[in-house]
CSV table of C-alpha atoms and ligand atoms in Angstrom, one decimal:
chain,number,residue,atom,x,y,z
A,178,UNK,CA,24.1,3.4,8.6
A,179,UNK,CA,20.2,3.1,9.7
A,180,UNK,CA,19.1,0.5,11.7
A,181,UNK,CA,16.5,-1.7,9.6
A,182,UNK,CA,12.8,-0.8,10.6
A,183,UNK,CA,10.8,-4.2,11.4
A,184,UNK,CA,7.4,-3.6,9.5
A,185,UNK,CA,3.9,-5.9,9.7
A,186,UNK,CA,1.2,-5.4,7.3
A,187,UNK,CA,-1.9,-6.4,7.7
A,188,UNK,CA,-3.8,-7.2,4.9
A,189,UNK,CA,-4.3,-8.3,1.7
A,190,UNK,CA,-3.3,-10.9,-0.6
A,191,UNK,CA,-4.3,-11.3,-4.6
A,192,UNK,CA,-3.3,-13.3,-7.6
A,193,UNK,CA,-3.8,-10.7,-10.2
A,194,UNK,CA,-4.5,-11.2,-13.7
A,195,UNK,CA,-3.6,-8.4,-16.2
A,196,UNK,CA,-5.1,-7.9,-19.7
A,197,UNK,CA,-3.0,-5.5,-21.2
A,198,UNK,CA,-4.6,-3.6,-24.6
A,199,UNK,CA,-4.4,-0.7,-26.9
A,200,UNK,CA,-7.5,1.0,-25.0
A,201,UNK,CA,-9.7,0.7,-22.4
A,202,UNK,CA,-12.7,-1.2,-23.8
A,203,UNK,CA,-16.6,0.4,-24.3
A,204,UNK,CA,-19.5,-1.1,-22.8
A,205,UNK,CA,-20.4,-4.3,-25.2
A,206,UNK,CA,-16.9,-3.9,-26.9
A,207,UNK,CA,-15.0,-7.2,-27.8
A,208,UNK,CA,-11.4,-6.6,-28.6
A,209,UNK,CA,-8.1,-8.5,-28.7
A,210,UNK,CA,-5.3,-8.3,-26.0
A,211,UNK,CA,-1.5,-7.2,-26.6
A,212,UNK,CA,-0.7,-9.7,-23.9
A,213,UNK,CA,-1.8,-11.3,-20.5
A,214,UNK,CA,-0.2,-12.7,-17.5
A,215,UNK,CA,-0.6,-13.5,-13.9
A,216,UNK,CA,1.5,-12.3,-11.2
A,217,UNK,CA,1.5,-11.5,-7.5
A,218,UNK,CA,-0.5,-8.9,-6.1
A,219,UNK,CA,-2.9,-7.5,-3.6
A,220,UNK,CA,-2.0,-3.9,-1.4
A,221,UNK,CA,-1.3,-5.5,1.9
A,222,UNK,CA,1.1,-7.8,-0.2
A,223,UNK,CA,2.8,-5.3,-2.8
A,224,UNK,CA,3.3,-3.2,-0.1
A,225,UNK,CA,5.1,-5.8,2.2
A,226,UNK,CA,7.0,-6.4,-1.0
A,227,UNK,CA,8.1,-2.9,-1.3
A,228,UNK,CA,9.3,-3.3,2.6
A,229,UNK,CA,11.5,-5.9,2.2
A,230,UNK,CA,13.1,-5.2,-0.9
A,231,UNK,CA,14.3,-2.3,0.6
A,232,UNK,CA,15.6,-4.6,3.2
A,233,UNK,CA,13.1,-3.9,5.8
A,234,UNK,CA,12.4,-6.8,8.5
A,235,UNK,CA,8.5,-7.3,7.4
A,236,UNK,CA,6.0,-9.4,8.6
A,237,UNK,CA,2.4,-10.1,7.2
A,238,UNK,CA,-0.9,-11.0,9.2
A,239,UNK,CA,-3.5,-12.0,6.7
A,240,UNK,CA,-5.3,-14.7,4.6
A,241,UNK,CA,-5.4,-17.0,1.5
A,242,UNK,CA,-7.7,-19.4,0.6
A,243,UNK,CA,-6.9,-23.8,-0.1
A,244,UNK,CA,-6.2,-22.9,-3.5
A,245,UNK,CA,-4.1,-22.9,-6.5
A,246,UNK,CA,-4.0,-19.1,-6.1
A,247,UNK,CA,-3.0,-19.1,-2.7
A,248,UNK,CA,-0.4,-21.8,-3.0
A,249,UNK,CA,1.3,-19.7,-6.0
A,250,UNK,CA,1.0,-16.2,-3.4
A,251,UNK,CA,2.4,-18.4,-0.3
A,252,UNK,CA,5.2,-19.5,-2.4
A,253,UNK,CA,5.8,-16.2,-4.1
A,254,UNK,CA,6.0,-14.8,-0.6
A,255,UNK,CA,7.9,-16.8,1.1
A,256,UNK,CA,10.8,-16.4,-1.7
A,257,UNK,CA,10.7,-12.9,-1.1
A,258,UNK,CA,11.8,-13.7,2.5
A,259,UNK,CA,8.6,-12.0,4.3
A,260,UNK,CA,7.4,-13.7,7.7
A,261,UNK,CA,3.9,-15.1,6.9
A,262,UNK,CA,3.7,-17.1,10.2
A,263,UNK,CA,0.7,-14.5,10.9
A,264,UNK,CA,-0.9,-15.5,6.8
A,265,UNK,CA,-3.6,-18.4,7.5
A,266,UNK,CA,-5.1,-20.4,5.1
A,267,UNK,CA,-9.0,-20.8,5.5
A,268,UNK,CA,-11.1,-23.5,3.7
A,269,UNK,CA,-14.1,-22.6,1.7
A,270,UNK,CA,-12.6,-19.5,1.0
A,271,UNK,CA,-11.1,-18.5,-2.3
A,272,UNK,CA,-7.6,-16.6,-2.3
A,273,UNK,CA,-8.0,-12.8,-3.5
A,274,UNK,CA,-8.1,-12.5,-7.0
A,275,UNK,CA,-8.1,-9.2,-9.3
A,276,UNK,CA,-8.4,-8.4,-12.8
A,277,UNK,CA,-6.6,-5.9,-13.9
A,278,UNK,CA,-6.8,-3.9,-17.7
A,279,UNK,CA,-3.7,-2.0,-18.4
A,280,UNK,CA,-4.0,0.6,-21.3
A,281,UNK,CA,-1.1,2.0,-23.7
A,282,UNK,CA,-1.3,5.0,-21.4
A,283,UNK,CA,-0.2,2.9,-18.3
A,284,UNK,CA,-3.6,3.6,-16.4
A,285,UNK,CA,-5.3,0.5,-15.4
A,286,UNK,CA,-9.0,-0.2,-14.0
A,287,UNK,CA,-8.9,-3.0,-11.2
A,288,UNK,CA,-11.9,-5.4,-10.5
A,289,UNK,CA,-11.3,-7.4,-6.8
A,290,UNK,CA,-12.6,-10.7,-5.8
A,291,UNK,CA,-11.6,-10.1,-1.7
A,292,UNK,CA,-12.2,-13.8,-0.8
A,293,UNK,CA,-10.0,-14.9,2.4
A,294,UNK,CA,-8.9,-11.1,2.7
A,295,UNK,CA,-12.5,-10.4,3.7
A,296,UNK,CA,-12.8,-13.5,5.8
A,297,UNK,CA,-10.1,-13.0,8.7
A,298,UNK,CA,-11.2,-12.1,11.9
A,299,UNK,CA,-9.9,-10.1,14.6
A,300,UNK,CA,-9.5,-13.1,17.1
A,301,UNK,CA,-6.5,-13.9,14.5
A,302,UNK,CA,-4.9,-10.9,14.7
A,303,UNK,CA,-5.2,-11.5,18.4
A,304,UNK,CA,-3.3,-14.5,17.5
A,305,UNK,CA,-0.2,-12.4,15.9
A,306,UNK,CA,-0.3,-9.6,18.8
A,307,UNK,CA,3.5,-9.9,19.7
A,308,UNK,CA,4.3,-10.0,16.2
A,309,UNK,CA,3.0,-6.2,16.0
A,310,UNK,CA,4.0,-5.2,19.3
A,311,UNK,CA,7.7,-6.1,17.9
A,312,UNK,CA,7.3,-4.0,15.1
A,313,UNK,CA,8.7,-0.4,14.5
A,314,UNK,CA,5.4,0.7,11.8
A,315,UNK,CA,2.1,-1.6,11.3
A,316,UNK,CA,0.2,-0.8,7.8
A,317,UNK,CA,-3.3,-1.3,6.4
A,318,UNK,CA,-5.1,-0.8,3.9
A,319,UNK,CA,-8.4,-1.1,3.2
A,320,UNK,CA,-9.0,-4.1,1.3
A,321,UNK,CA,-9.1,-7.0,4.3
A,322,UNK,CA,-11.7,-7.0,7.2
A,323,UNK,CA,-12.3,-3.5,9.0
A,324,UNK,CA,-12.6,-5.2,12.4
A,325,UNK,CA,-9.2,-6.7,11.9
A,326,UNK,CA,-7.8,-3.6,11.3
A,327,UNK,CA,-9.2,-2.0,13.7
A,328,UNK,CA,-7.8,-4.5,16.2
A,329,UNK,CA,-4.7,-4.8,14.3
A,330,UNK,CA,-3.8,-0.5,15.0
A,331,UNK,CA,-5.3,-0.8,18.9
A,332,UNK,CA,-2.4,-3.7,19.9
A,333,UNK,CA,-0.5,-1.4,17.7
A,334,UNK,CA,-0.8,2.0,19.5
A,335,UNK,CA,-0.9,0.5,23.4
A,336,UNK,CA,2.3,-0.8,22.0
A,337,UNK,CA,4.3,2.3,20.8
A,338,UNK,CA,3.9,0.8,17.1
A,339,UNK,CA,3.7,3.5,14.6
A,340,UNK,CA,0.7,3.0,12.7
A,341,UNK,CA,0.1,4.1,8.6
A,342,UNK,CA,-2.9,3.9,7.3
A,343,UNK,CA,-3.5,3.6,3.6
A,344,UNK,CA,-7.1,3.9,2.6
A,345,UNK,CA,-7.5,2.2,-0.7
A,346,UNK,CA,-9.7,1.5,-1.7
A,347,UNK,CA,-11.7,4.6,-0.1
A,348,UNK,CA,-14.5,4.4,1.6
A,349,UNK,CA,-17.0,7.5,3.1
A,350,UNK,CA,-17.2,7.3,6.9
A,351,UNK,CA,-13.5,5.8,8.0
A,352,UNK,CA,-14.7,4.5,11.8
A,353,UNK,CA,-14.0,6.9,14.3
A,354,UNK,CA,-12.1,3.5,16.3
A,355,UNK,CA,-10.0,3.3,13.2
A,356,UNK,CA,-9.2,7.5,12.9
A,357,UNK,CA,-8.1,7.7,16.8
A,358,UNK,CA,-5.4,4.7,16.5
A,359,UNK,CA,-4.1,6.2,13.1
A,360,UNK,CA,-0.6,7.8,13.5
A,361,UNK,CA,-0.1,8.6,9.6
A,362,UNK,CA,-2.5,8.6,6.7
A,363,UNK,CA,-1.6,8.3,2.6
A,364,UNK,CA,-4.7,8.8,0.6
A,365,UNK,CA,-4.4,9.6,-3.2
A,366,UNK,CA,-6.4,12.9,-4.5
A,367,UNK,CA,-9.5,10.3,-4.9
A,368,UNK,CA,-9.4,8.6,-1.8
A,369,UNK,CA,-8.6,12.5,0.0
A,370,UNK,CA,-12.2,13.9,-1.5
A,371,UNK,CA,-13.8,10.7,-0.3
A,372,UNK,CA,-12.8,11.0,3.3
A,373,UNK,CA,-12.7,14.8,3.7
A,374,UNK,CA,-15.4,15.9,0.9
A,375,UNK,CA,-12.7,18.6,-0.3
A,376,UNK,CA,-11.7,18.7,-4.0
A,377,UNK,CA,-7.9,18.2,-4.6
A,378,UNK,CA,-7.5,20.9,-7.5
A,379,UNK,CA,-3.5,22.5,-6.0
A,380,UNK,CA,-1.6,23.1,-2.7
A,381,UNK,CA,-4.2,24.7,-0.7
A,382,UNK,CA,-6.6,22.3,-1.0
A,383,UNK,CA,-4.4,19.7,0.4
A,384,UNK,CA,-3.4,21.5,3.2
A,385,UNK,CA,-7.4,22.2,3.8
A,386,UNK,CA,-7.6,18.4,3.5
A,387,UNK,CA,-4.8,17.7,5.4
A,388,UNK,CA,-6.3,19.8,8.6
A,389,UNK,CA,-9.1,18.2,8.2
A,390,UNK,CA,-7.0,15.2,8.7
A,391,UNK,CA,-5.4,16.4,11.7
A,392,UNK,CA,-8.4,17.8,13.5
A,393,UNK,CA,-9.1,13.9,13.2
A,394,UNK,CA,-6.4,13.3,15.3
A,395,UNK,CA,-3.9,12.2,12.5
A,396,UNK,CA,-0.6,13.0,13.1
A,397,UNK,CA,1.3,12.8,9.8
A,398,UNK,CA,-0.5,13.1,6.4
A,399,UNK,CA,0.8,12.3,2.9
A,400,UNK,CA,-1.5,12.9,0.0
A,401,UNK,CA,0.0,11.1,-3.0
A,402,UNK,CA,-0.9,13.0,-6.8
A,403,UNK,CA,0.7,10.8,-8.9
A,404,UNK,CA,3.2,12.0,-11.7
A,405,UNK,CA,2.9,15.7,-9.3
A,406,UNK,CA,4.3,14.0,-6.0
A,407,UNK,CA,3.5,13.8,-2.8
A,408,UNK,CA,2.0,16.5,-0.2
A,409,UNK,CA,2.7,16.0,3.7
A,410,UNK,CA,1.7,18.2,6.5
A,411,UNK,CA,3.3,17.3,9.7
A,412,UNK,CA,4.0,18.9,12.8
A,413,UNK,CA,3.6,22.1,11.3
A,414,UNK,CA,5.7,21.5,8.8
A,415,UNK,CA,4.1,21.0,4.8
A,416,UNK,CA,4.9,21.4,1.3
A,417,UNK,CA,5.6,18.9,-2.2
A,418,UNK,CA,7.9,16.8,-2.8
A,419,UNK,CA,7.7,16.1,-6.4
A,420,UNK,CA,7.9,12.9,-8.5
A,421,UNK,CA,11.1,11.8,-10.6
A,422,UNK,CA,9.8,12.6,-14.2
A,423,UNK,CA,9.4,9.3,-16.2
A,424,UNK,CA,7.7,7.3,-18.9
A,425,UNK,CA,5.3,4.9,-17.5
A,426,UNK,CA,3.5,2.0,-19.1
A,427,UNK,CA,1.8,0.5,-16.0
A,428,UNK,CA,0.7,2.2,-12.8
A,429,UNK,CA,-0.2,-0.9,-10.7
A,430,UNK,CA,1.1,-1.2,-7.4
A,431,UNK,CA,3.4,2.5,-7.7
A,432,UNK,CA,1.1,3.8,-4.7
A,433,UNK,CA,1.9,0.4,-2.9
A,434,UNK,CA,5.4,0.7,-3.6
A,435,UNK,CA,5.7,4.1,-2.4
A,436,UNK,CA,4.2,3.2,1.0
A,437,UNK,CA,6.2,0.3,1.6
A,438,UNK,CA,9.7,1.5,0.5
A,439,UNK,CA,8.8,5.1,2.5
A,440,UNK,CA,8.5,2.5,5.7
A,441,UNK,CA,11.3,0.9,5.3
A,442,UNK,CA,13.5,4.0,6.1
A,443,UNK,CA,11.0,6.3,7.8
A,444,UNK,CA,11.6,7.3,11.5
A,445,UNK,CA,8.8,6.7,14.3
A,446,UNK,CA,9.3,10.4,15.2
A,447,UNK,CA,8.6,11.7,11.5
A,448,UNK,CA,11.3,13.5,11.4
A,449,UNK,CA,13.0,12.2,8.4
A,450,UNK,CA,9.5,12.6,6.9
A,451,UNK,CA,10.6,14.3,3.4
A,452,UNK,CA,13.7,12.1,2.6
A,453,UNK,CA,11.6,9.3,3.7
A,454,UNK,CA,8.9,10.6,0.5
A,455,UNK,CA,12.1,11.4,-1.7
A,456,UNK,CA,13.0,7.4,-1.8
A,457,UNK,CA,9.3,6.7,-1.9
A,458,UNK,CA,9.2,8.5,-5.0
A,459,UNK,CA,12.3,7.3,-6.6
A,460,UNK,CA,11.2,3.8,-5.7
A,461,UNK,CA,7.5,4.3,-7.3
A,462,UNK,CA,9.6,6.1,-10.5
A,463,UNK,CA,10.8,2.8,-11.2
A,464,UNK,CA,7.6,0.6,-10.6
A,465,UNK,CA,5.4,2.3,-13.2
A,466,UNK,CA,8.0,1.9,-15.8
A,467,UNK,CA,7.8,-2.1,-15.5
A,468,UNK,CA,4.4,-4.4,-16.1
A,469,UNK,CA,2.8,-6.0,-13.2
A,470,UNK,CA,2.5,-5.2,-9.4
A,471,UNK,CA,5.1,-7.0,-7.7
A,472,UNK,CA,7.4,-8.2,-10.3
A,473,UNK,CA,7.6,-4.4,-11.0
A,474,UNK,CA,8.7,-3.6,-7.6
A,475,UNK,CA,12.4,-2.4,-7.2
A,476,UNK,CA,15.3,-3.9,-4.8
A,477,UNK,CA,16.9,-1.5,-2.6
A,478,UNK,CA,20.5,-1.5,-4.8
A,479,UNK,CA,18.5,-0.2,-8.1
A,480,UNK,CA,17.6,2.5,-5.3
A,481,UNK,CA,20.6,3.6,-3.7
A,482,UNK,CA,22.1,6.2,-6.0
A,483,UNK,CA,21.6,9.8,-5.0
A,484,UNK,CA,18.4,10.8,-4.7
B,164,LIG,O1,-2.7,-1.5,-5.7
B,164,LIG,C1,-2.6,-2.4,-6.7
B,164,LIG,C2,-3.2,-3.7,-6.3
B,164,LIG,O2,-4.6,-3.4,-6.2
B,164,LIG,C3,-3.1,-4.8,-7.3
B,164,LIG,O3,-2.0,-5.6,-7.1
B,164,LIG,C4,-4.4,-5.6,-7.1
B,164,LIG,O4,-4.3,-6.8,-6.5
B,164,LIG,C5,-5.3,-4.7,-6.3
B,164,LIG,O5,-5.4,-5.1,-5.0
């Protein structure tokens, strides 16, 4: 049996709100909604939820605000059994909030209010250091405070902690402080064409993405493409693994999913690398055939047939 990786995200936290209707709606279009719901949410926090339902020790460094929003995320957290000692609460901040549109299709369009996620500093990461120096992995994404991050991954790698970076959403010029403390990367095909500038149209172009990755001084690269798979390219080794074929009615969080079930059975060395993708991919499968980010997010037992 594997020992249980001990994971800390650092990140972000969201009350989302989700419309869900027929179609996506036109500029100056009014129309009604099939149904609408709040639920928990955020990347740093779906993907800390991924972790530990698939029995992962995970901790989370990161911020709400003194709100109703942030009560209902602390207490959705805490039930899930995740270590928020390193979540603070910060006044005059509002908790991160997103509204989210689902269509009949399952693809969604997601509008963020950052709030406390933008709002922590690095001085309380500093605060959490042995909490990621304990860890086995450390992910980010990129919707809390750069700075933190960046001082979140440099504790990290003076420690021997593995660090995955997730750039969603994607911005152009990822620091160069960031890129040299980055272990592993997992862009989507947008996200791949923002940082690198090269299309994502088939195989080659991924591996020409993924160099460019490399020559960056990433390690391990995953480029996720949806209902295709997953690409990786690591020490020499690269190909697809593809995704389980299913129907799905709402996309929200499956990249988070992915990320954070992968980490929960990955090895530091990499060298489990494609099983590791395999039960990513089974575990995102699941996700986008449920509504909602985290209440679509599946426990390790509905994951443990053969895969
Ligand atoms: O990746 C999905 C997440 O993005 C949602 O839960 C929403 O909060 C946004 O952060």
């Amino acid at each position: 049996m594997n020992e249980m990786n001990t994971i800390t995200i650092v990140g972000s936290i969201n009350l989302d709100r989700t419309i869900r209707v027929e179609k996506m709606p036109k500029p100056g279009e009014t129309m009604h909604t099939k149904e609408i719901f709040s639920s928990g949410g955020g990347k740093g926090a779906n993907q800390a939820v991924a972790a530990k339902r698939s029995e992962a020790k995970t901790q989370f460094i990161g911020a709400i605000g003194q709100d109703d929003a942030g009560q209902v995320m602390f207490e959705l957290l805490t039930q899930e059994g995740i270590d928020l000692t390193g979540v603070v609460t910060l006044e005059n901040q509002a908790t991160g909030q997103a509204y989210i549109t689902v269509d009949s299709q399952g693809e969604n369009s997601i509008m963020i209010h950052a709030g406390a996620n933008n709002a922590f500093t690095p001085a309380h990461v500093r605060a959490h250091q042995q909490t990621i120096e304990q860890s086995d992995f450390l992910i980010a994404q990129f919707e809390s405070t750069l700075a933190s991050t960046i001082e979140a991954f440099t504790i990290a790698r003076a420690a021997d902690v593995v660090t995955i970076l997730n750039p969603a959403p994607a911005f152009t010029k990822v620091p160069e402080a960031l890129l040299k403390v980055t272990d592993m990367i997992v862009p989507n095909e947008t996200e791949t064409e923002i940082l690198t500038g090269i299309k994502i149209t088939d195989e080659a172009s991924m591996q020409e993405a993924a160099t460019v990755l490399h020559d960056w001084g990433i390690q391990a690269v995953i480029i996720t493409v949806g209902s295709k798979g997953a690409f990786y390219s690591v020490d020499g080794r690269s190909g697809m693994v593809p995704a389980f074929k299913v129907e799905a009615v709402d996309t929200t969080a499956a990249g988070d999913t992915f990320i954070g079930s992968l980490s929960s059975v990955l090895k530091k060395d990499f060298s489990n690398l494609e099983e590791a993708i395999r039960y990513g991919n089974k575990a995102s499968s699941l996700t986008v055939q449920r509504f909602g980010a985290q209440p679509s997010i599946p426990y390790k037992n509905e994951l443990s047939e053969e895969i």
